[in-house]
Every structure is written in C-alpha cells, then in structure tokens.
mmCIF file of C-alpha atoms in Angstrom:
data_model
loop_
_atom_site.group_PDB
_atom_site.id
_atom_site.type_symbol
_atom_site.label_atom_id
_atom_site.label_comp_id
_atom_site.label_asym_id
_atom_site.label_seq_id
_atom_site.Cartn_x
_atom_site.Cartn_y
_atom_site.Cartn_z
ATOM 1 C CA MET W 25 9.715 11.461 -3.868
ATOM 2 C CA GLY W 26 10.324 7.943 -2.570
ATOM 3 C CA ILE W 27 12.224 7.079 0.583
ATOM 4 C CA LEU W 28 12.609 3.335 0.132
ATOM 5 C CA GLY W 29 15.830 1.814 -1.088
ATOM 6 C CA SER W 30 16.518 0.097 -4.382
ATOM 7 C CA ARG W 31 15.669 -3.332 -2.966
ATOM 8 C CA ALA W 32 11.998 -2.427 -2.431
ATOM 9 C CA LEU W 33 9.682 -4.308 -4.782
ATOM 10 C CA ASP W 34 6.906 -3.045 -7.044
ATOM 11 C CA ILE W 35 3.879 -4.633 -8.658
ATOM 12 C CA ASP W 36 4.704 -4.166 -12.316
ATOM 13 C CA VAL W 37 1.492 -4.334 -14.344
ATOM 14 C CA SER W 38 -0.090 -2.389 -17.198
ATOM 15 C CA ASP W 39 -1.932 0.858 -16.422
ATOM 16 C CA ARG W 40 -5.191 -0.955 -17.154
ATOM 17 C CA ASP W 41 -4.448 -3.685 -14.613
ATOM 18 C CA LEU W 42 -3.175 -1.105 -12.125
ATOM 19 C CA CYS W 43 -6.522 0.694 -12.292
ATOM 20 C CA LEU W 44 -8.335 -2.595 -11.656
ATOM 21 C CA ILE W 45 -6.104 -3.185 -8.614
ATOM 22 C CA LEU W 46 -6.565 0.385 -7.360
ATOM 23 C CA GLY W 47 -10.341 0.045 -7.608
ATOM 24 C CA TYR W 48 -10.191 -3.239 -5.721
ATOM 25 C CA LEU W 49 -8.009 -1.716 -2.979
ATOM 26 C CA ALA W 50 -10.228 1.375 -2.707
ATOM 27 C CA THR W 51 -13.343 -0.682 -1.946
ATOM 28 C CA PRO W 52 -14.479 0.234 1.596
ATOM 29 C CA GLY W 53 -13.640 -2.486 4.114
ATOM 30 C CA ARG W 54 -11.206 -4.307 1.833
ATOM 31 C CA VAL W 55 -7.942 -2.882 3.200
ATOM 32 C CA GLY W 56 -7.718 -2.926 6.968
ATOM 33 C CA PHE W 57 -4.405 -1.159 7.393
ATOM 34 C CA ILE W 58 -1.508 0.270 5.393
ATOM 35 C CA GLU W 59 1.520 -0.016 7.620
ATOM 36 C CA ALA W 60 4.871 1.762 7.671
ATOM 37 C CA GLN W 61 7.453 0.208 9.981
ATOM 38 C CA ILE W 62 10.320 2.682 10.273
ATOM 39 C CA PRO W 63 13.610 2.312 12.185
ATOM 40 C CA GLU W 64 13.598 5.002 14.882
ATOM 41 C CA GLU W 65 16.581 6.821 13.384
ATOM 42 C CA LYS W 66 14.646 7.240 10.093
ATOM 43 C CA VAL W 67 11.331 8.455 11.530
ATOM 44 C CA SER W 68 12.157 12.119 10.794
ATOM 45 C CA LEU W 69 12.795 11.190 7.137
ATOM 46 C CA PHE W 70 9.408 9.442 7.027
ATOM 47 C CA LYS W 71 7.613 12.379 8.689
ATOM 48 C CA LYS W 72 9.180 14.799 6.195
ATOM 49 C CA ALA W 73 8.125 12.672 3.216
ATOM 50 C CA TYR W 74 4.661 11.806 4.579
ATOM 51 C CA PRO W 75 3.480 14.569 6.934
ATOM 52 C CA ASN W 76 0.575 13.718 9.221
ATOM 53 C CA GLN W 77 0.688 10.030 8.358
ATOM 54 C CA GLU W 78 0.982 7.091 10.739
ATOM 55 C CA CYS W 79 4.118 5.030 11.204
ATOM 56 C CA TYR W 80 5.403 2.514 13.709
ATOM 57 C CA PRO W 81 8.952 3.258 14.877
ATOM 58 C CA ILE W 82 11.204 0.221 15.285
ATOM 59 C CA THR W 83 13.556 0.498 18.258
ATOM 60 C CA GLN W 84 16.960 -0.876 17.397
ATOM 61 C CA GLY W 85 18.358 -3.764 19.378
ATOM 62 C CA GLU W 86 18.484 -7.519 19.157
ATOM 63 C CA THR W 87 15.735 -10.066 18.779
ATOM 64 C CA SER W 88 15.324 -12.838 21.343
ATOM 65 C CA SER W 89 17.459 -15.060 19.103
ATOM 66 C CA GLY W 90 20.294 -12.499 19.005
ATOM 67 C CA ASN W 91 19.676 -11.119 15.519
ATOM 68 C CA ILE W 92 19.705 -7.393 14.769
ATOM 69 C CA MET W 93 16.238 -5.813 14.568
ATOM 70 C CA LYS W 94 14.904 -4.643 11.201
ATOM 71 C CA GLN W 95 17.087 -1.890 9.792
ATOM 72 C CA GLY W 96 15.109 -0.941 6.701
ATOM 73 C CA MET W 97 11.756 0.745 6.241
ATOM 74 C CA GLN W 98 8.936 -1.649 5.443
ATOM 75 C CA PHE W 99 5.535 -0.834 3.962
ATOM 76 C CA ARG W 100 2.659 -3.344 3.953
ATOM 77 C CA ILE W 101 -0.999 -3.495 3.005
ATOM 78 C CA TYR W 102 -3.099 -5.689 5.311
ATOM 79 C CA PHE W 103 -6.437 -7.004 4.048
ATOM 80 C CA ASN W 104 -9.644 -7.516 5.985
ATOM 81 C CA ASN W 105 -10.778 -9.776 3.155
ATOM 82 C CA ILE W 106 -9.741 -10.765 -0.360
ATOM 83 C CA GLN W 107 -13.124 -11.836 -1.675
ATOM 84 C CA ASN W 108 -13.319 -11.675 -5.479
ATOM 85 C CA CYS W 109 -9.625 -10.767 -5.703
ATOM 86 C CA PRO W 110 -8.607 -10.037 -9.306
ATOM 87 C CA PRO W 111 -6.350 -12.822 -10.645
ATOM 88 C CA ILE W 112 -3.711 -10.231 -11.601
ATOM 89 C CA LEU W 113 -3.279 -9.384 -7.900
ATOM 90 C CA VAL W 114 -3.361 -12.883 -6.370
ATOM 91 C CA SER W 115 0.320 -13.690 -6.981
ATOM 92 C CA PHE W 116 1.408 -10.541 -5.099
ATOM 93 C CA ILE W 117 -0.543 -11.369 -1.931
ATOM 94 C CA GLY W 118 1.076 -13.185 0.973
ATOM 95 C CA GLU W 119 -0.053 -14.512 4.326
ATOM 96 C CA GLY W 120 -1.543 -12.078 6.815
ATOM 97 C CA ASN W 121 -1.129 -12.005 10.556
ATOM 98 C CA GLY W 122 -3.366 -11.423 13.527
ATOM 99 C CA THR W 123 -6.789 -10.238 12.415
ATOM 100 C CA TYR W 124 -5.726 -9.566 8.818
ATOM 101 C CA VAL W 125 -6.289 -12.388 6.350
ATOM 102 C CA LYS W 126 -3.588 -11.490 3.789
ATOM 103 C CA ARG W 127 -1.031 -8.795 3.002
ATOM 104 C CA ILE W 128 1.066 -7.210 0.282
ATOM 105 C CA ASN W 129 4.747 -6.621 1.046
ATOM 106 C CA LYS W 130 5.716 -4.772 -2.147
ATOM 107 C CA GLY W 131 7.130 -1.543 -0.700
ATOM 108 C CA LYS W 132 7.670 0.328 -3.976
ATOM 109 C CA PHE W 133 4.081 -0.410 -4.992
ATOM 110 C CA ILE W 134 2.768 0.863 -1.674
ATOM 111 C CA GLU W 135 4.957 3.945 -1.891
ATOM 112 C CA LYS W 136 3.578 4.607 -5.392
ATOM 113 C CA ILE W 137 -0.077 4.351 -4.382
ATOM 114 C CA ILE W 138 0.537 6.585 -1.352
ATOM 115 C CA GLU W 139 2.394 9.255 -3.297
ATOM 116 C CA LYS W 140 0.435 9.242 -6.549
ATOM 117 C CA TYR W 141 -3.030 7.790 -5.961
ATOM 118 C CA GLY W 142 -4.187 9.228 -2.635
ATOM 119 C CA PHE W 143 -3.905 6.176 -0.412
ATOM 120 C CA ARG W 144 -2.700 6.840 3.163
ATOM 121 C CA PHE W 145 -0.790 4.979 5.815
ATOM 122 C CA GLY W 146 -3.142 3.954 8.587
ATOM 123 C CA HIS W 147 -6.570 2.405 8.953
ATOM 124 C CA SER W 148 -8.765 4.603 6.750
ATOM 125 C CA GLN W 149 -8.719 5.551 3.090
ATOM 126 C CA ASP W 150 -10.370 8.443 1.261
ATOM 127 C CA GLU W 151 -12.137 6.654 -1.580
ATOM 128 C CA LYS W 152 -13.182 9.956 -3.196
ATOM 129 C CA LEU W 153 -9.579 11.209 -3.308
ATOM 130 C CA ILE W 154 -8.351 7.903 -4.721
ATOM 131 C CA ARG W 155 -11.042 8.002 -7.413
ATOM 132 C CA LYS W 156 -10.087 11.618 -8.246
ATOM 133 C CA LYS W 157 -6.394 10.698 -8.582
ATOM 134 C CA VAL W 158 -7.110 7.711 -10.823
ATOM 135 C CA LEU W 159 -9.309 9.949 -12.998
ATOM 136 C CA GLN W 160 -6.478 12.501 -13.167
ATOM 137 C CA TYR W 161 -3.815 9.989 -14.260
ATOM 138 C CA HIS W 162 -5.852 7.358 -16.139
ATOM 139 C CA PRO W 163 -9.190 8.785 -17.318
ATOM 140 C CA GLN W 164 -9.345 6.160 -20.071
ATOM 141 C CA TYR W 165 -9.450 3.395 -17.428
ATOM 142 C CA MET W 166 -12.074 4.724 -15.027
ATOM 143 C CA ASP W 167 -14.427 1.943 -16.115
ATOM 144 C CA ILE W 168 -11.728 -0.577 -15.159
ATOM 145 C CA PHE W 169 -11.244 1.163 -11.786
ATOM 146 C CA GLU W 170 -15.022 0.879 -11.234
ATOM 147 C CA GLU W 171 -14.895 -2.794 -12.200
ATOM 148 C CA GLY W 172 -12.235 -3.408 -9.531
ATOM 149 C CA TYR W 173 -14.177 -1.338 -7.033
ATOM 150 C CA SER W 174 -17.313 -3.403 -7.557
ATOM 151 C CA LEU W 175 -15.624 -6.834 -7.159
#
C-alpha cells in the first residue's frame, strides 16, 4: 500500500542480497526497535495502513531554534548491535542514538519489509512469520536468508 512520499529512500539490492539482509535483520536481538514517527495529523492514515502497530505522534510546533517540527512521516530501524554485518548492508547504516548503536533511515525499505516480509513497528519481531514470508516470495534464496540469520 505505502504511505510514504516519493522522497522516501529504499535499499536497492538484488533479491539474493535482500534475503541475506532480511535474515540478518530477523536474527533475535539484532534489531532493537523499528520506529514510525508520524505527524499528529497523519496518525489516522498510519493506523489505517498499519492496524495495531506502534507509532510515535509528532506534535506540530516549533523547535527551540524556531524551525518547524518534522512534517513528514519517518521510519527507522534501530540496532542493538551490528556484529558480523553483511558488507552489502554497511553503507546503508548510519549513526544510532541513545542505547541503539546504529540505525537505518531508508523509509521505503522499512515500509517494504513491514508490508511484505512480516516485520513490525515496535520492539519485537516474529522471526517465524518473517521466515515464512521470505519462503513465500524467495524460496530459491532461503539458504541465503539462513546465512544472514546465522551471522
């Protein structure tokens, strides 16, 4: 379905590399949090697209420096650790914040893995559902998914 605008960025890799990345992300304890920051006037749109999923509403106003608060929806993946990160993923990972060591800010990518591969906004992932979705869409790359999962 997709609710992000055209400026949202993806991670454009082959299906093989995507399965490696999905396996890596599905590893228990790897991802700490998948965040959706949503301007308060767009929360109903988010809730319609992603029922029963977590989001953080952004109240509109000005920052302490007088700038307008974020107006667009932002999706992020925060990592607890990036040990053994596949080289194909390294260039898409940025600095973390707080207790999270690194993060991915590619909204279209995050939207894709939420909508198609069973990932969820919030702090917990259903590894069995993710595995089932990867098997459904890319059965020929399940060994690559498992490779990423075991890194």
